Structures are given as C-alpha cells and as structure tokens.
mmCIF file of C-alpha atoms in Angstrom:
data_model
loop_
_atom_site.group_PDB
_atom_site.id
_atom_site.type_symbol
_atom_site.label_atom_id
_atom_site.label_comp_id
_atom_site.label_asym_id
_atom_site.label_seq_id
_atom_site.Cartn_x
_atom_site.Cartn_y
_atom_site.Cartn_z
ATOM 1 C CA MET C 170 -3.928 -31.832 -53.797
ATOM 2 C CA SER C 171 -4.504 -34.956 -55.738
ATOM 3 C CA ASP C 172 -2.443 -37.133 -53.366
ATOM 4 C CA SER C 173 -4.302 -35.859 -50.267
ATOM 5 C CA ARG C 174 -6.443 -38.372 -48.430
ATOM 6 C CA PHE C 175 -8.977 -35.596 -47.770
ATOM 7 C CA LEU C 176 -11.224 -34.618 -50.651
ATOM 8 C CA THR C 177 -12.880 -31.647 -48.960
ATOM 9 C CA LEU C 178 -12.374 -29.384 -45.974
ATOM 10 C CA GLY C 179 -15.239 -31.195 -44.281
ATOM 11 C CA ASP C 180 -13.327 -34.458 -44.470
ATOM 12 C CA ALA C 181 -10.333 -32.829 -42.825
ATOM 13 C CA VAL C 182 -12.418 -31.261 -40.085
ATOM 14 C CA GLU C 183 -14.088 -34.576 -39.343
ATOM 15 C CA ASP C 184 -10.741 -36.293 -38.855
ATOM 16 C CA GLU C 185 -10.020 -37.296 -35.265
ATOM 17 C CA ASN C 186 -6.738 -35.366 -35.252
ATOM 18 C CA PHE C 187 -8.274 -32.047 -36.283
ATOM 19 C CA PRO C 188 -9.403 -30.791 -32.810
ATOM 20 C CA GLU C 189 -6.028 -31.316 -31.167
ATOM 21 C CA ALA C 190 -4.062 -29.972 -34.123
ATOM 22 C CA ASP C 191 -6.328 -26.931 -34.321
ATOM 23 C CA LEU C 192 -6.043 -26.157 -30.604
ATOM 24 C CA VAL C 193 -2.272 -26.609 -30.586
ATOM 25 C CA LEU C 194 -1.826 -24.316 -33.582
ATOM 26 C CA ARG C 195 -4.125 -21.644 -32.174
ATOM 27 C CA ARG C 196 -2.148 -21.630 -28.924
ATOM 28 C CA GLY C 197 0.974 -20.749 -30.876
ATOM 29 C CA ARG C 198 2.808 -24.060 -30.663
ATOM 30 C CA HIS C 199 4.771 -25.602 -33.476
ATOM 31 C CA ILE C 200 4.043 -29.157 -34.637
ATOM 32 C CA ASP C 201 7.128 -30.949 -35.869
ATOM 33 C CA ARG C 202 7.858 -34.341 -37.371
ATOM 34 C CA ASP C 203 8.230 -36.021 -33.976
ATOM 35 C CA GLU C 204 4.483 -35.627 -33.450
ATOM 36 C CA THR C 205 3.754 -38.207 -36.051
ATOM 37 C CA ALA C 206 -0.042 -38.256 -35.997
ATOM 38 C CA LEU C 207 -0.574 -34.492 -36.001
ATOM 39 C CA TYR C 208 2.214 -33.795 -38.459
ATOM 40 C CA GLY C 209 0.891 -36.455 -40.837
ATOM 41 C CA PHE C 210 -2.636 -35.086 -40.570
ATOM 42 C CA LEU C 211 -1.492 -31.519 -41.275
ATOM 43 C CA SER C 212 0.636 -32.677 -44.190
ATOM 44 C CA ASP C 213 -2.370 -34.397 -45.746
ATOM 45 C CA ALA C 214 -4.880 -31.655 -44.972
ATOM 46 C CA ALA C 215 -2.667 -28.603 -45.572
ATOM 47 C CA ASP C 216 -4.241 -27.817 -48.942
ATOM 48 C CA HIS C 217 -7.663 -27.517 -47.318
ATOM 49 C CA LEU C 218 -6.559 -25.956 -44.052
ATOM 50 C CA GLU C 219 -4.467 -23.134 -45.537
ATOM 51 C CA PRO C 220 -7.493 -21.277 -46.997
ATOM 52 C CA PHE C 221 -9.454 -22.197 -43.891
ATOM 53 C CA TYR C 222 -6.998 -20.473 -41.531
ATOM 54 C CA ARG C 223 -6.514 -17.601 -43.954
ATOM 55 C CA ARG C 224 -10.113 -16.610 -43.273
ATOM 56 C CA PHE C 225 -9.108 -16.214 -39.598
ATOM 57 C CA GLY C 226 -6.223 -13.945 -40.540
ATOM 58 C CA CYS C 227 -3.498 -16.561 -40.148
ATOM 59 C CA GLU C 228 -1.064 -18.303 -42.439
ATOM 60 C CA LEU C 229 -0.550 -22.007 -41.944
ATOM 61 C CA VAL C 230 3.204 -22.202 -42.360
ATOM 62 C CA HIS C 231 4.838 -25.458 -43.449
ATOM 63 C CA ALA C 232 8.551 -24.861 -43.032
ATOM 64 C CA SER C 233 11.149 -26.858 -44.903
ATOM 65 C CA GLU C 234 12.791 -27.725 -41.561
ATOM 66 C CA GLY C 235 9.779 -29.908 -40.912
ATOM 67 C CA TYR C 236 7.209 -28.158 -38.773
ATOM 68 C CA PHE C 237 3.804 -26.490 -38.996
ATOM 69 C CA CYS C 238 2.741 -23.307 -37.229
ATOM 70 C CA LEU C 239 0.183 -20.546 -37.482
ATOM 71 C CA LEU C 240 1.485 -17.086 -38.322
ATOM 72 C CA PRO C 241 -1.097 -14.386 -37.554
ATOM 73 C CA THR C 242 -1.392 -11.635 -40.141
ATOM 74 C CA ASN C 243 -3.954 -9.595 -38.229
ATOM 75 C CA ASP C 244 -5.597 -9.552 -34.800
ATOM 76 C CA LYS C 245 -8.624 -11.683 -35.635
ATOM 77 C CA LEU C 246 -7.401 -14.729 -33.760
ATOM 78 C CA GLY C 247 -5.164 -13.112 -31.174
ATOM 79 C CA ARG C 248 -1.377 -13.108 -31.176
ATOM 80 C CA ARG C 249 1.586 -12.409 -28.975
ATOM 81 C CA HIS C 250 5.301 -11.767 -29.300
ATOM 82 C CA LEU C 251 7.757 -14.133 -27.692
ATOM 83 C CA GLY C 252 9.626 -12.559 -24.812
ATOM 84 C CA VAL C 253 13.348 -11.945 -24.609
ATOM 85 C CA PRO C 254 14.120 -15.035 -22.482
ATOM 86 C CA GLU C 255 12.104 -17.230 -24.836
ATOM 87 C CA MET C 256 13.946 -15.859 -27.838
ATOM 88 C CA LEU C 257 17.370 -16.277 -26.243
ATOM 89 C CA VAL C 258 16.738 -19.851 -25.106
ATOM 90 C CA GLY C 259 15.233 -20.801 -28.460
ATOM 91 C CA GLN C 260 18.198 -19.492 -30.409
ATOM 92 C CA ALA C 261 20.639 -21.154 -28.035
ATOM 93 C CA LEU C 262 18.886 -24.508 -28.508
ATOM 94 C CA ALA C 263 18.966 -24.045 -32.276
ATOM 95 C CA LEU C 264 22.675 -23.318 -32.079
ATOM 96 C CA LEU C 265 23.217 -26.443 -30.019
ATOM 97 C CA TYR C 266 21.240 -28.507 -32.516
ATOM 98 C CA LEU C 267 23.575 -27.354 -35.271
ATOM 99 C CA ASP C 268 26.649 -28.198 -33.219
ATOM 100 C CA PRO C 269 28.156 -31.593 -34.215
ATOM 101 C CA SER C 270 29.152 -32.245 -30.606
ATOM 102 C CA THR C 271 25.464 -32.630 -29.740
ATOM 103 C CA LEU C 272 25.377 -35.712 -31.931
ATOM 104 C CA GLN C 273 27.385 -37.627 -29.345
ATOM 105 C CA ASN C 274 24.438 -37.449 -26.932
ATOM 106 C CA GLY C 275 21.819 -38.267 -29.547
ATOM 107 C CA GLY C 276 20.519 -34.708 -29.521
ATOM 108 C CA VAL C 277 19.941 -34.588 -25.775
ATOM 109 C CA VAL C 278 20.807 -31.144 -24.366
ATOM 110 C CA THR C 279 21.011 -30.470 -20.635
ATOM 111 C CA LYS C 280 20.017 -27.221 -19.000
ATOM 112 C CA GLN C 281 23.632 -26.598 -18.079
ATOM 113 C CA ASP C 282 24.704 -27.025 -21.707
ATOM 114 C CA ALA C 283 22.150 -24.477 -22.860
ATOM 115 C CA LEU C 284 23.125 -21.943 -20.208
ATOM 116 C CA SER C 285 26.826 -22.384 -20.878
ATOM 117 C CA ARG C 286 26.360 -21.884 -24.591
ATOM 118 C CA LEU C 287 24.158 -18.845 -24.013
ATOM 119 C CA ALA C 288 26.632 -17.310 -21.608
ATOM 120 C CA GLY C 289 29.467 -18.014 -24.030
ATOM 121 C CA VAL C 290 27.770 -16.283 -26.949
ATOM 122 C CA THR C 291 25.993 -13.364 -25.327
ATOM 123 C CA GLY C 292 28.310 -12.833 -22.373
ATOM 124 C CA SER C 293 27.449 -13.272 -18.719
ATOM 125 C CA ASP C 294 26.538 -9.611 -18.222
ATOM 126 C CA ALA C 295 23.870 -9.662 -20.902
ATOM 127 C CA LEU C 296 22.552 -12.984 -19.632
ATOM 128 C CA THR C 297 22.169 -11.836 -16.051
ATOM 129 C CA ARG C 298 20.453 -8.597 -17.008
ATOM 130 C CA PRO C 299 17.328 -8.512 -14.901
ATOM 131 C CA SER C 300 14.105 -9.677 -16.444
ATOM 132 C CA THR C 301 10.768 -9.267 -14.789
ATOM 133 C CA ARG C 302 7.559 -11.115 -15.322
ATOM 134 C CA SER C 303 4.461 -9.055 -15.931
ATOM 135 C CA ALA C 304 0.862 -10.127 -16.239
ATOM 136 C CA SER C 305 1.197 -10.345 -20.000
ATOM 137 C CA GLY C 306 4.345 -12.494 -19.897
ATOM 138 C CA TRP C 307 8.134 -12.054 -19.698
ATOM 139 C CA THR C 308 9.416 -8.585 -20.264
ATOM 140 C CA SER C 309 12.942 -7.383 -20.082
ATOM 141 C CA ALA C 310 14.392 -4.449 -18.286
ATOM 142 C CA TRP C 311 15.804 -3.391 -21.634
ATOM 143 C CA PRO C 312 14.231 -0.316 -23.247
ATOM 144 C CA ARG C 313 10.721 -1.071 -24.394
ATOM 145 C CA SER C 314 11.267 0.594 -27.764
ATOM 146 C CA ARG C 315 13.930 -1.982 -28.553
ATOM 147 C CA CYS C 316 11.550 -4.842 -27.814
ATOM 148 C CA ALA C 317 8.981 -3.593 -30.272
ATOM 149 C CA PRO C 318 7.768 -6.207 -32.736
ATOM 150 C CA SER C 319 9.403 -6.381 -36.104
ATOM 151 C CA SER C 320 6.190 -5.252 -37.807
ATOM 152 C CA ALA C 321 6.124 -2.088 -35.674
ATOM 153 C CA ARG C 322 9.712 -1.287 -36.542
ATOM 154 C CA ARG C 323 8.915 -1.581 -40.188
ATOM 155 C CA MET W 259 12.794 -70.736 -14.264
ATOM 156 C CA ARG W 260 15.857 -68.532 -13.867
ATOM 157 C CA ALA W 261 16.987 -69.330 -17.399
ATOM 158 C CA VAL W 262 13.633 -68.150 -18.753
ATOM 159 C CA GLU W 263 13.874 -64.917 -16.799
ATOM 160 C CA GLN W 264 17.406 -64.364 -18.035
ATOM 161 C CA VAL W 265 16.333 -64.905 -21.638
ATOM 162 C CA GLU W 266 13.401 -62.488 -21.248
ATOM 163 C CA ARG W 267 15.666 -59.906 -19.662
ATOM 164 C CA ILE W 268 18.190 -60.225 -22.472
ATOM 165 C CA ALA W 269 15.380 -59.916 -25.036
ATOM 166 C CA ALA W 270 14.059 -56.751 -23.381
ATOM 167 C CA TRP W 271 17.552 -55.286 -23.189
ATOM 168 C CA GLY W 272 18.172 -56.123 -26.832
ATOM 169 C CA ALA W 273 14.874 -54.511 -27.889
ATOM 170 C CA ALA W 274 15.687 -51.369 -25.910
ATOM 171 C CA ARG W 275 19.151 -51.143 -27.410
ATOM 172 C CA ARG W 276 17.736 -51.633 -30.909
ATOM 173 C CA ARG W 277 15.146 -48.931 -30.339
ATOM 174 C CA SER W 278 17.756 -46.588 -28.933
ATOM 175 C CA TRP W 279 20.091 -47.234 -31.853
ATOM 176 C CA SER W 280 17.238 -46.708 -34.299
ATOM 177 C CA GLU W 281 16.414 -43.342 -32.750
ATOM 178 C CA TYR W 282 20.046 -42.340 -32.793
ATOM 179 C CA TYR W 283 20.367 -43.423 -36.411
ATOM 180 C CA GLN W 284 17.306 -41.395 -37.378
ATOM 181 C CA TYR W 285 18.628 -38.382 -35.520
ATOM 182 C CA VAL W 286 21.991 -38.571 -37.219
ATOM 183 C CA HIS W 287 20.313 -39.062 -40.555
ATOM 184 C CA ARG W 288 18.167 -35.989 -40.002
ATOM 185 C CA TYR W 289 21.201 -34.015 -38.849
ATOM 186 C CA LEU W 290 23.038 -34.944 -42.016
ATOM 187 C CA CYS W 291 20.080 -33.834 -44.118
ATOM 188 C CA ASP W 292 19.381 -30.620 -42.237
ATOM 189 C CA VAL W 293 22.782 -29.377 -41.321
ATOM 190 C CA VAL W 294 25.490 -30.996 -43.376
ATOM 191 C CA ARG W 295 23.659 -31.009 -46.677
ATOM 192 C CA LEU W 296 21.731 -27.754 -46.382
ATOM 193 C CA ASP W 297 24.309 -25.743 -44.446
ATOM 194 C CA PRO W 298 27.728 -27.131 -45.332
ATOM 195 C CA SER W 299 29.460 -23.809 -44.797
ATOM 196 C CA ARG W 300 27.836 -23.423 -41.343
ATOM 197 C CA ALA W 301 26.435 -20.063 -42.352
ATOM 198 C CA LEU W 302 23.302 -20.714 -40.331
ATOM 199 C CA SER W 303 25.282 -21.307 -37.147
ATOM 200 C CA GLU W 304 27.266 -18.175 -37.727
ATOM 201 C CA ARG W 305 24.097 -16.169 -38.313
ATOM 202 C CA LEU W 306 22.580 -17.490 -35.118
ATOM 203 C CA ARG W 307 25.692 -16.664 -33.187
ATOM 204 C CA THR W 308 25.634 -13.131 -34.523
ATOM 205 C CA GLN W 309 21.994 -12.688 -33.631
ATOM 206 C CA LEU W 310 22.537 -13.946 -30.093
ATOM 207 C CA SER W 311 25.544 -11.756 -29.447
ATOM 208 C CA GLY W 312 23.748 -8.705 -30.828
ATOM 209 C CA HIS W 313 20.428 -9.380 -29.183
ATOM 210 C CA VAL W 314 21.049 -6.750 -26.546
ATOM 211 C CA THR W 315 21.499 -3.976 -29.066
ATOM 212 C CA ARG W 316 19.114 -5.226 -31.753
ATOM 213 C CA PRO W 317 16.442 -7.356 -30.120
ATOM 214 C CA PHE W 318 13.664 -8.933 -32.106
ATOM 215 C CA SER W 319 10.895 -11.395 -31.376
ATOM 216 C CA LEU W 320 8.708 -13.848 -33.242
ATOM 217 C CA THR W 321 4.959 -13.506 -33.470
ATOM 218 C CA VAL W 322 2.866 -16.554 -32.639
ATOM 219 C CA ALA W 323 -0.855 -17.197 -32.529
ATOM 220 C CA ASN W 324 -2.440 -16.828 -29.121
ATOM 221 C CA ALA W 325 -6.155 -17.503 -29.370
ATOM 222 C CA PRO W 326 -7.848 -17.332 -25.998
ATOM 223 C CA SER W 327 -9.668 -20.393 -24.730
ATOM 224 C CA ILE W 328 -13.392 -20.608 -25.148
ATOM 225 C CA LYS W 329 -15.134 -19.641 -21.928
ATOM 226 C CA LEU W 330 -18.190 -21.683 -21.080
ATOM 227 C CA LEU W 331 -20.398 -20.191 -18.415
ATOM 228 C CA ARG W 332 -21.694 -22.723 -15.976
ATOM 229 C CA ASP W 333 -24.762 -22.657 -13.827
ATOM 230 C CA VAL W 334 -24.267 -21.114 -10.430
ATOM 231 C CA MET W 335 -24.509 -23.871 -7.890
ATOM 232 C CA PRO W 336 -24.222 -23.414 -4.145
ATOM 233 C CA ALA W 337 -21.138 -24.880 -2.590
ATOM 234 C CA PRO W 338 -21.864 -28.441 -1.417
ATOM 235 C CA SER W 339 -20.323 -27.817 1.975
ATOM 236 C CA ALA W 340 -22.320 -24.642 2.622
ATOM 237 C CA LYS W 341 -24.879 -25.298 5.311
ATOM 238 C CA PRO W 342 -28.237 -23.556 5.067
ATOM 239 C CA PRO W 343 -28.636 -20.674 7.463
ATOM 240 C CA VAL W 344 -30.436 -21.417 10.693
ATOM 241 C CA LYS W 345 -34.026 -20.258 10.469
ATOM 242 C CA ARG W 346 -37.218 -20.696 12.393
ATOM 243 C CA PRO W 347 -40.736 -20.045 11.252
ATOM 244 C CA ARG W 348 -42.074 -16.563 11.644
ATOM 245 C CA ALA W 349 -44.428 -16.207 14.586
ATOM 246 C CA GLU W 350 -45.559 -13.661 17.142
ATOM 247 C CA ARG W 351 -43.109 -14.201 19.997
ATOM 248 C CA GLU W 352 -44.460 -11.485 22.295
ATOM 249 C CA LYS W 353 -47.436 -12.625 24.302
ATOM 250 C CA GLN W 354 -50.173 -10.096 24.916
ATOM 251 C CA PRO W 355 -50.562 -9.205 28.621
ATOM 252 C CA SER W 356 -53.752 -10.439 30.261
ATOM 253 C CA GLU W 357 -55.535 -9.126 33.311
ATOM 254 C CA SER W 358 -55.548 -11.288 36.456
ATOM 255 C CA ALA W 359 -56.258 -10.666 40.118
ATOM 256 C CA PRO W 360 -53.170 -10.337 42.352
ATOM 257 C CA VAL W 361 -52.606 -13.097 44.846
ATOM 258 C CA ASP W 362 -51.764 -12.041 48.415
ATOM 259 C CA VAL W 363 -49.721 -14.992 49.576
ATOM 260 C CA HIS W 364 -49.592 -13.849 53.188
ATOM 261 C CA ALA W 365 -53.360 -13.532 53.419
ATOM 262 C CA LEU W 366 -53.883 -16.842 51.691
ATOM 263 C CA ILE W 367 -51.587 -18.657 54.090
ATOM 264 C CA ALA W 368 -53.167 -16.916 57.083
ATOM 265 C CA ALA W 369 -56.592 -18.089 55.911
ATOM 266 C CA HIS W 370 -55.334 -21.651 55.497
ATOM 267 C CA VAL W 371 -53.804 -21.563 58.966
ATOM 268 C CA ALA W 372 -57.047 -20.298 60.470
ATOM 269 C CA GLU W 373 -58.973 -23.061 58.746
ATOM 270 C CA GLU W 374 -56.678 -25.756 60.072
ATOM 271 C CA VAL W 375 -56.724 -24.372 63.584
ATOM 272 C CA LYS W 376 -60.477 -24.274 63.424
ATOM 273 C CA ALA W 377 -60.445 -27.831 62.164
ATOM 274 C CA GLY W 378 -58.572 -28.907 65.275
ATOM 275 C CA ALA W 379 -54.885 -28.748 64.576
ATOM 276 C CA ARG W 380 -53.013 -27.948 67.771
ATOM 277 C CA GLY W 381 -49.316 -27.830 66.958
ATOM 278 C CA LEU W 382 -47.090 -25.902 64.571
ATOM 279 C CA THR W 383 -45.960 -29.120 62.970
ATOM 280 C CA GLU W 384 -49.494 -30.318 62.407
ATOM 281 C CA VAL W 385 -50.692 -26.943 61.074
ATOM 282 C CA THR W 386 -47.684 -26.564 58.792
ATOM 283 C CA GLU W 387 -48.084 -30.086 57.462
ATOM 284 C CA ARG W 388 -51.726 -29.514 56.580
ATOM 285 C CA VAL W 389 -51.214 -26.056 55.059
ATOM 286 C CA LEU W 390 -48.215 -27.089 52.960
ATOM 287 C CA ALA W 391 -50.202 -29.989 51.546
ATOM 288 C CA LYS W 392 -52.517 -27.453 49.930
ATOM 289 C CA LEU W 393 -49.683 -25.529 48.251
ATOM 290 C CA PRO W 394 -47.530 -26.320 45.203
ATOM 291 C CA ALA W 395 -44.307 -28.183 45.992
ATOM 292 C CA GLU W 396 -42.067 -25.331 44.825
ATOM 293 C CA ASP W 397 -43.695 -22.863 47.267
ATOM 294 C CA ARG W 398 -43.639 -25.038 50.380
ATOM 295 C CA PHE W 399 -40.205 -24.134 51.722
ATOM 296 C CA LEU W 400 -40.974 -20.422 51.533
ATOM 297 C CA ALA W 401 -44.467 -20.901 52.940
ATOM 298 C CA ALA W 402 -43.256 -22.862 56.009
ATOM 299 C CA GLY W 403 -41.924 -19.711 57.667
ATOM 300 C CA ARG W 404 -45.040 -17.753 56.784
ATOM 301 C CA VAL W 405 -47.214 -20.443 58.377
ATOM 302 C CA ALA W 406 -45.337 -19.960 61.651
ATOM 303 C CA GLU W 407 -45.752 -16.191 61.362
ATOM 304 C CA ALA W 408 -49.491 -16.485 60.661
ATOM 305 C CA LEU W 409 -50.009 -18.956 63.495
ATOM 306 C CA ALA W 410 -48.158 -16.695 65.958
ATOM 307 C CA LYS W 411 -50.433 -13.803 65.009
ATOM 308 C CA LEU W 412 -53.566 -15.914 65.129
ATOM 309 C CA GLU W 413 -53.080 -17.950 68.285
ATOM 310 C CA GLU W 414 -51.173 -17.762 71.489
ATOM 311 C CA THR W 415 -48.472 -20.337 71.340
ATOM 312 C CA GLU W 416 -46.571 -22.048 74.048
ATOM 313 C CA ARG W 417 -43.034 -23.204 74.000
ATOM 314 C CA GLU W 418 -41.507 -25.848 76.211
ATOM 315 C CA ARG W 419 -38.215 -25.356 77.878
ATOM 316 C CA GLU W 420 -36.921 -28.121 75.777
ATOM 317 C CA ARG W 421 -37.887 -27.171 72.247
ATOM 318 C CA PRO W 422 -38.331 -30.291 70.163
ATOM 319 C CA TRP W 423 -37.620 -30.188 66.415
ATOM 320 C CA LEU W 424 -39.951 -32.395 64.439
ATOM 321 C CA PRO W 425 -39.590 -33.465 60.813
ATOM 322 C CA LEU W 426 -42.117 -32.650 58.070
ATOM 323 C CA SER W 427 -42.971 -34.893 55.186
ATOM 324 C CA ASP W 428 -41.130 -32.589 52.724
ATOM 325 C CA GLY W 429 -37.751 -33.173 54.344
ATOM 326 C CA MET W 430 -37.891 -30.034 56.464
ATOM 327 C CA THR W 431 -37.529 -29.905 60.234
ATOM 328 C CA ILE W 432 -39.233 -27.205 62.296
ATOM 329 C CA GLU W 433 -39.463 -26.264 65.954
ATOM 330 C CA GLU W 434 -42.644 -27.473 67.552
ATOM 331 C CA TRP W 435 -45.056 -24.983 69.156
ATOM 332 C CA THR W 436 -48.214 -25.835 70.989
ATOM 333 C CA VAL W 437 -51.365 -23.772 70.352
ATOM 334 C CA ASN W 438 -53.272 -22.868 73.533
ATOM 335 C CA GLY W 439 -56.507 -21.534 72.126
ATOM 336 C CA ALA W 440 -58.055 -19.061 69.774
ATOM 337 C CA ILE W 441 -57.225 -15.394 70.375
ATOM 338 C CA THR W 442 -58.156 -13.672 67.188
ATOM 339 C CA PRO W 443 -60.458 -15.323 64.782
ATOM 340 C CA ALA W 444 -58.834 -15.044 61.342
ATOM 341 C CA PRO W 445 -60.924 -14.660 58.202
ATOM 342 C CA SER W 446 -61.145 -17.657 55.897
ATOM 343 C CA ALA W 447 -59.368 -17.689 52.540
ATOM 344 C CA THR W 448 -62.607 -17.295 50.645
ATOM 345 C CA GLU W 449 -63.628 -14.334 52.797
ATOM 346 C CA GLN W 450 -60.257 -12.617 52.235
ATOM 347 C CA HIS W 451 -60.532 -13.180 48.504
ATOM 348 C CA ASP W 452 -64.006 -11.652 48.513
ATOM 349 C CA GLU W 453 -62.732 -8.605 50.341
ATOM 350 C CA ARG W 454 -60.051 -8.056 47.658
#
C-alpha cells in the first residue's frame, strides 16, 4: 500500500478513471493490460478498492494473467452466468492464444480459425447443437440441470 | 516537391513498421512469459482441450457481475410533433326561436301590382319592372311569374297577335301584355297586412 499513488479511498474515487473502471467492472467485463489507463488505475487503487467492493458483495480479482474483474459473492450487485456459447468461444480463444502457431499472425485470430478449432475439439455435432436465445440471454437446448451454476452444484 | 512527398511517405511507412514490430515483439515477449515460462509442459492447453471436449457432458459457466444501469426518470414532455387538438370556445350554438308574423308573398305581390296599376302602369313589362324594384334581388326571378299572375287576376289584359318579348333590367325577358282597365280593385299591401 505504501507504493500506491492514492492515500485514501477518496483519492481513488476522485480519480478521472474511477467512473469508467467502476462501470466496466460492474457490467461484468474484464480489464486487462491492453487497457493501459484503467489497468494502471486499478493496479494503483486496488488496495483501497478491494474493501470498497467487498461491501457490495463482490471480490475485486487481480489475476496473475494480468486482468481485473469483479466476482460477485452474493446478489447485492446483481450477477449472471455466462451462457454456453460464450463459454465455448472463450475457451476456444484461450486455446488459440496458447497455440504457438498463433504467434505467426501476431495474436490475430480470425472467426474461421476459432470455429475450426472449436469444431476440431468438441466435434461438429456438439457445435451445431441448437441454441436458443431467451430474454435473459443465451441458453442451450441441453438439459437445464446440467447448465446449473457451479455454486448450485456444490 | 515529389521528393519531399516520397520522403514523408517513407517516414510514415517506417514509423508504421516500427510500431507494428514493437507490438509484435511485446506480444511474443508476453507469450514467452505467460505460456512458455509458466506452462512449459502445456498442461494448461491440455486442460482446456479436455474441458472443451467434455463440455457437453459436464458443462459449467463463469459468474460475472451484472449490475443494472441506473434509471433516471425524466419529465414527461409532449411529443414536439404532436399538434394540439382542434378546439373552439364553448358557446350556445342553438338559437332560441323567436315569434314573427308570416309573410304571404302572393298577397304582397298582388298589393304591389295593384299599387302600380293604380299609379298608371299599363303594361306587364312596366308593372313587373316597378314591382321587382321593390323586392330583394334574390327573389325577383321567382316574383316575376307571380306578378304576371296577380296582374291577370287584377286587370283584363290584352294580347296582340304578334306577342313581343321585352327585356327587363335584371336580364330577364318577358312577354308583353297590355292592361285595358281596372276590373277588380285589389287591396293595397298595407291593407292586406292589416287584415292578417
């Protein structure tokens, strides 16, 4: 805390980056190192903001991979579970990031690359399984009990 | 001039290439830190592959924050394009009926005809002209025929073999009759009104 440029929580809240960082985190987005201003602000103000968000029932997570996000621990702030398509695409992109062949393109991944990798790993049948979009977001035609959140399964 | 443009173009191209190379260098450097150093045995890739292939049988999902946006109520304003409804001030549109004496047009015309004959008019054209002058313009066409009817009842008229048609000042043309003399003295308009 000693190397932080913010002495108090008030200093952090008064910073010009606080409103945008706060809104982005509350909407469930991750802030990674490419967003230099917001990531730098959160890195400096994390010691003050962690207890601040804990009062809202959220944990301000600073992952070693280099990103910040809010992890809700109760329903005070509102939360949602990512849908099946979001989870599949996210894992496929992570797999592509780890693939050395992606280095040749400087980390640029096309839509076709992502779909090909997804189809190769999960199989075309699983990929083309129908998904429908409901008012609350993407839901799969797979059994609802299987899509229950991890906390519910526990 | 062209040499300057060429130099500027080469400078811009060089800056873009340097920026692109810098980004690529940073990306490779990060990849080496994240993947090669932290996951040399590629265990993370293998774990991801396993999760993806088994997602159908063992699905899971991440939980993220989803705070709803703040809703600010605004003042209700009428749409700018909405025109105000057509209105007119409240008033009593129905007029109350009033009592008035009926006007017998036939008797009135007969009285006028009698007056003119008495005054010396001796032809249908002359009588009609004088009587119509006393009436409103919109009633004159209708009254012209009634003048002839009243004159025929009042006086004995005479028609020539050749019946001349003479114009009136109102644009009408009527057949001319000649009045011989008084047969039946007709009451004046004032007398008829008194009788009613």
